[in-house]
PDB file of C-alpha atoms and ligand atoms in Angstrom:
ATOM      1  CA  MET A   1      88.167  94.650 110.087  1.00  0.00           C
ATOM      2  CA  ASP A   2      86.165  96.993 112.312  1.00  0.00           C
ATOM      3  CA  ASN A   3      85.911 100.784 112.436  1.00  0.00           C
ATOM      4  CA  SER A   4      88.840 101.243 114.793  1.00  0.00           C
ATOM      5  CA  ALA A   5      91.107  99.128 112.564  1.00  0.00           C
ATOM      6  CA  LEU A   6      89.915 101.147 109.575  1.00  0.00           C
ATOM      7  CA  GLN A   7      90.698 104.355 111.445  1.00  0.00           C
ATOM      8  CA  LYS A   8      94.245 103.169 112.242  1.00  0.00           C
ATOM      9  CA  LEU A   9      94.808 102.016 108.670  1.00  0.00           C
ATOM     10  CA  THR A  10      93.663 105.395 107.323  1.00  0.00           C
ATOM     11  CA  GLU A  11      95.953 107.266 109.719  1.00  0.00           C
ATOM     12  CA  SER A  12      98.954 105.154 108.774  1.00  0.00           C
ATOM     13  CA  LEU A  13      98.274 105.408 105.013  1.00  0.00           C
ATOM     14  CA  SER A  14      97.988 109.166 105.380  1.00  0.00           C
ATOM     15  CA  LEU A  15     101.424 109.405 106.985  1.00  0.00           C
ATOM     16  CA  LYS A  16     103.010 106.909 104.625  1.00  0.00           C
ATOM     17  CA  TYR A  17     101.749 108.298 101.307  1.00  0.00           C
ATOM     18  CA  PHE A  18     100.839 111.912 102.069  1.00  0.00           C
ATOM     19  CA  LYS A  19     103.270 112.713 104.921  1.00  0.00           C
ATOM     20  CA  VAL A  20     100.438 114.563 106.677  1.00  0.00           C
ATOM     21  CA  PRO A  21      98.278 113.219 109.512  1.00  0.00           C
ATOM     22  CA  PHE A  22      94.621 112.302 109.019  1.00  0.00           C
ATOM     23  CA  LYS A  23      92.791 114.035 111.865  1.00  0.00           C
ATOM     24  CA  HIS A  24      89.191 113.056 111.234  1.00  0.00           C
ATOM     25  CA  LYS A  25      87.127 109.866 111.284  1.00  0.00           C
ATOM     26  CA  ALA A  26      87.130 106.920 108.909  1.00  0.00           C
ATOM     27  CA  TYR A  27      84.395 104.307 109.236  1.00  0.00           C
ATOM     28  CA  PHE A  28      82.427 101.706 107.287  1.00  0.00           C
ATOM     29  CA  ASN A  29      79.065 102.670 105.847  1.00  0.00           C
ATOM     30  CA  LYS A  30      76.821  99.729 105.063  1.00  0.00           C
ATOM     31  CA  ARG A  31      74.548 101.801 102.870  1.00  0.00           C
ATOM     32  CA  LEU A  32      77.112 102.708 100.218  1.00  0.00           C
ATOM     33  CA  ARG A  33      76.381 100.802  97.033  1.00  0.00           C
ATOM     34  CA  THR A  34      77.662 102.491  93.933  1.00  0.00           C
ATOM     35  CA  THR A  35      80.918 103.849  95.292  1.00  0.00           C
ATOM     36  CA  GLY A  36      83.799 102.223  97.093  1.00  0.00           C
ATOM     37  CA  GLY A  37      84.015 105.123  99.473  1.00  0.00           C
ATOM     38  CA  ARG A  38      83.308 108.792  99.892  1.00  0.00           C
ATOM     39  CA  TYR A  39      84.782 111.875 101.458  1.00  0.00           C
ATOM     40  CA  LEU A  40      82.332 114.139 103.273  1.00  0.00           C
ATOM     41  CA  LEU A  41      83.037 117.816 102.612  1.00  0.00           C
ATOM     42  CA  THR A  42      81.215 119.073 105.698  1.00  0.00           C
ATOM     43  CA  SER A  43      82.591 116.731 108.373  1.00  0.00           C
ATOM     44  CA  HIS A  44      85.899 115.823 106.638  1.00  0.00           C
ATOM     45  CA  ASN A  45      85.190 112.194 107.453  1.00  0.00           C
ATOM     46  CA  ILE A  46      85.818 109.255 105.132  1.00  0.00           C
ATOM     47  CA  GLU A  47      83.272 106.497 104.621  1.00  0.00           C
ATOM     48  CA  VAL A  48      84.173 103.113 103.173  1.00  0.00           C
ATOM     49  CA  ASN A  49      81.845 100.580 101.582  1.00  0.00           C
ATOM     50  CA  ASP A  50      82.054  97.529 103.858  1.00  0.00           C
ATOM     51  CA  LYS A  51      81.029  95.131 101.089  1.00  0.00           C
ATOM     52  CA  GLN A  52      84.251  96.004  99.269  1.00  0.00           C
ATOM     53  CA  TYR A  53      86.184  94.662 102.210  1.00  0.00           C
ATOM     54  CA  ALA A  54      84.061  91.528 102.517  1.00  0.00           C
ATOM     55  CA  LYS A  55      84.496  90.770  98.837  1.00  0.00           C
ATOM     56  CA  PHE A  56      87.981  91.943  97.977  1.00  0.00           C
ATOM     57  CA  GLY A  57      89.933  92.237 101.171  1.00  0.00           C
ATOM     58  CA  GLU A  58      92.382  94.732 102.526  1.00  0.00           C
ATOM     59  CA  SER A  59      94.128  95.676  99.272  1.00  0.00           C
ATOM     60  CA  ALA A  60      90.811  96.968  97.883  1.00  0.00           C
ATOM     61  CA  ILE A  61      90.253  98.990 101.050  1.00  0.00           C
ATOM     62  CA  ILE A  62      93.730 100.489 100.841  1.00  0.00           C
ATOM     63  CA  ASP A  63      93.011 101.686  97.279  1.00  0.00           C
ATOM     64  CA  ILE A  64      89.705 103.225  98.368  1.00  0.00           C
ATOM     65  CA  ILE A  65      91.258 104.984 101.360  1.00  0.00           C
ATOM     66  CA  LYS A  66      94.143 106.375  99.289  1.00  0.00           C
ATOM     67  CA  HIS A  67      91.638 107.777  96.811  1.00  0.00           C
ATOM     68  CA  GLU A  68      89.512 109.381  99.535  1.00  0.00           C
ATOM     69  CA  LEU A  69      92.647 110.767 101.210  1.00  0.00           C
ATOM     70  CA  CYS A  70      93.446 112.570  97.942  1.00  0.00           C
ATOM     71  CA  HIS A  71      90.071 114.326  98.203  1.00  0.00           C
ATOM     72  CA  TYR A  72      90.637 114.937 101.917  1.00  0.00           C
ATOM     73  CA  HIS A  73      94.091 116.487 101.859  1.00  0.00           C
ATOM     74  CA  LEU A  74      93.468 118.638  98.783  1.00  0.00           C
ATOM     75  CA  HIS A  75      90.174 119.916 100.176  1.00  0.00           C
ATOM     76  CA  ILE A  76      91.764 120.817 103.494  1.00  0.00           C
ATOM     77  CA  GLN A  77      94.649 122.552 101.709  1.00  0.00           C
ATOM     78  CA  LYS A  78      92.096 124.421  99.577  1.00  0.00           C
ATOM     79  CA  LYS A  79      93.419 122.912  96.363  1.00  0.00           C
ATOM     80  CA  GLY A  80      91.560 121.250  93.505  1.00  0.00           C
ATOM     81  CA  TYR A  81      89.986 118.219  95.180  1.00  0.00           C
ATOM     82  CA  LYS A  82      87.543 117.153  92.442  1.00  0.00           C
ATOM     83  CA  HIS A  83      88.140 114.260  90.045  1.00  0.00           C
ATOM     84  CA  ARG A  84      88.702 116.559  87.065  1.00  0.00           C
ATOM     85  CA  ASP A  85      91.106 118.925  88.880  1.00  0.00           C
ATOM     86  CA  LYS A  86      94.764 118.966  87.927  1.00  0.00           C
ATOM     87  CA  ASP A  87      95.856 118.835  91.586  1.00  0.00           C
ATOM     88  CA  PHE A  88      93.697 115.768  92.117  1.00  0.00           C
ATOM     89  CA  LYS A  89      95.041 113.899  89.099  1.00  0.00           C
ATOM     90  CA  ARG A  90      98.601 114.723  90.110  1.00  0.00           C
ATOM     91  CA  LEU A  91      98.171 113.582  93.714  1.00  0.00           C
ATOM     92  CA  CYS A  92      96.548 110.309  92.608  1.00  0.00           C
ATOM     93  CA  GLN A  93      99.500 109.654  90.367  1.00  0.00           C
ATOM     94  CA  LEU A  94     102.003 110.552  93.067  1.00  0.00           C
ATOM     95  CA  THR A  95     100.435 108.284  95.693  1.00  0.00           C
ATOM     96  CA  GLY A  96      99.367 105.468  93.364  1.00  0.00           C
ATOM     97  CA  ALA A  97      95.696 105.989  94.235  1.00  0.00           C
ATOM     98  CA  PRO A  98      92.985 105.055  91.735  1.00  0.00           C
ATOM     99  CA  ARG A  99      91.488 108.125  89.999  1.00  0.00           C
ATOM    100  CA  PHE A 100      87.860 107.269  90.712  1.00  0.00           C
ATOM    101  CA  CYS A 101      85.782 106.166  93.710  1.00  0.00           C
ATOM    102  CA  SER A 102      85.404 102.749  92.194  1.00  0.00           C
ATOM    103  CA  ALA A 103      82.047 101.048  92.373  1.00  0.00           C
ATOM    104  CA  ILE A 104      81.792  97.390  93.221  1.00  0.00           C
ATOM    105  CA  GLU A 105      81.390  96.544  89.551  1.00  0.00           C
ATOM    106  CA  ASN A 106      84.633  98.289  88.751  1.00  0.00           C
ATOM    107  CA  TYR A 107      86.382  96.247  91.364  1.00  0.00           C
ATOM    108  CA  GLU A 108      85.003  93.079  89.877  1.00  0.00           C
ATOM    109  CA  ASP A 109      86.484  94.144  86.571  1.00  0.00           C
ATOM    110  CA  ARG A 110      89.802  94.570  88.303  1.00  0.00           C
ATOM    111  CA  VAL A 111      89.897  91.123  89.894  1.00  0.00           C
ATOM    112  CA  ASN A 112      92.963  89.336  88.643  1.00  0.00           C
ATOM    113  CA  TYR A 113      93.164  86.347  90.939  1.00  0.00           C
ATOM    114  CA  ILE A 114      90.560  83.971  92.307  1.00  0.00           C
ATOM    115  CA  TYR A 115      91.396  81.715  95.216  1.00  0.00           C
ATOM    116  CA  GLN A 116      89.294  78.814  96.381  1.00  0.00           C
ATOM    117  CA  CYS A 117      89.271  77.051  99.716  1.00  0.00           C
ATOM    118  CA  GLN A 118      90.181  73.413  99.288  1.00  0.00           C
ATOM    119  CA  LYS A 119      87.940  72.391 102.170  1.00  0.00           C
ATOM    120  CA  CYS A 120      84.708  74.375 101.851  1.00  0.00           C
ATOM    121  CA  ASP A 121      85.055  75.756  98.278  1.00  0.00           C
ATOM    122  CA  THR A 122      84.519  79.404  99.310  1.00  0.00           C
ATOM    123  CA  ARG A 123      85.914  81.650  96.582  1.00  0.00           C
ATOM    124  CA  TYR A 124      88.040  84.752  97.186  1.00  0.00           C
ATOM    125  CA  PRO A 125      88.434  87.151  94.248  1.00  0.00           C
ATOM    126  CA  ARG A 126      91.439  89.422  94.684  1.00  0.00           C
ATOM    127  CA  ILE A 127      92.963  92.299  92.781  1.00  0.00           C
ATOM    128  CA  ARG A 128      96.481  91.433  93.855  1.00  0.00           C
ATOM    129  CA  LYS A 129      98.253  88.159  94.329  1.00  0.00           C
ATOM    130  CA  VAL A 130      98.122  86.859  97.900  1.00  0.00           C
ATOM    131  CA  ASP A 131     100.461  84.613  99.819  1.00  0.00           C
ATOM    132  CA  THR A 132      98.487  81.378 100.205  1.00  0.00           C
ATOM    133  CA  VAL A 133     100.859  80.244 102.915  1.00  0.00           C
ATOM    134  CA  LYS A 134      99.830  83.180 105.108  1.00  0.00           C
ATOM    135  CA  MET A 135      96.256  83.716 103.970  1.00  0.00           C
ATOM    136  CA  VAL A 136      93.759  80.978 104.832  1.00  0.00           C
ATOM    137  CA  CYS A 137      90.009  80.627 104.333  1.00  0.00           C
ATOM    138  CA  GLY A 138      88.081  83.122 106.475  1.00  0.00           C
ATOM    139  CA  ASN A 139      85.278  80.623 106.765  1.00  0.00           C
ATOM    140  CA  CYS A 140      87.001  77.414 107.880  1.00  0.00           C
ATOM    141  CA  ASN A 141      90.754  78.184 108.029  1.00  0.00           C
ATOM    142  CA  GLY A 142      91.311  75.794 105.121  1.00  0.00           C
ATOM    143  CA  LYS A 143      94.138  76.096 102.624  1.00  0.00           C
ATOM    144  CA  LEU A 144      93.536  78.310  99.579  1.00  0.00           C
ATOM    145  CA  LYS A 145      94.424  77.414  96.013  1.00  0.00           C
ATOM    146  CA  GLU A 146      94.605  79.786  93.068  1.00  0.00           C
ATOM    147  CA  LEU A 147      92.130  78.994  90.292  1.00  0.00           C
ATOM    148  CA  LYS A 148      93.411  79.392  86.760  1.00  0.00           C
ATOM    149  CA  ASN A 149      91.005  81.132  84.415  1.00  0.00           C
TER     150      ASN A 149
HETATM  151 ZN1  LIG B 201      86.505 110.294  94.384  1.00  0.00          ZN
HETATM  152 ZN1  LIG B 202      87.053  77.144 103.788  1.00  0.00          ZN
END
């Protein structure tokens, strides 16, 4: 996924879950380490940790974007946009967004499924179940198999 795909995804999630357009920029920031993403109060842009995508795929990115969009829309509407604010908690609940800008470690804690390529043994930890008929190994296009813990 590149920046323009991330931008499109953010715009479509904004319309789908918030019913309001996202009019600023969303892009990957390679330097983010402790957070999954962040919303910039001055530029209104959203930055996403690219390692979260590499490790956990699109569902992790969707969670991060939904969380940052909660900050974004509330800030723009001059409502409580901080984690402890009532408006923020309510909007997270309403849109199914996680309440915190999860760090990588938190995502690892949330991994429920691990898939392994049957050809090259690359492992893919995922938060949600994936369709192994549709999803193949990003490395060699091999078939994936779910590992039982
Ligand atoms: Zn946050
Ligand atoms: Zn493979």
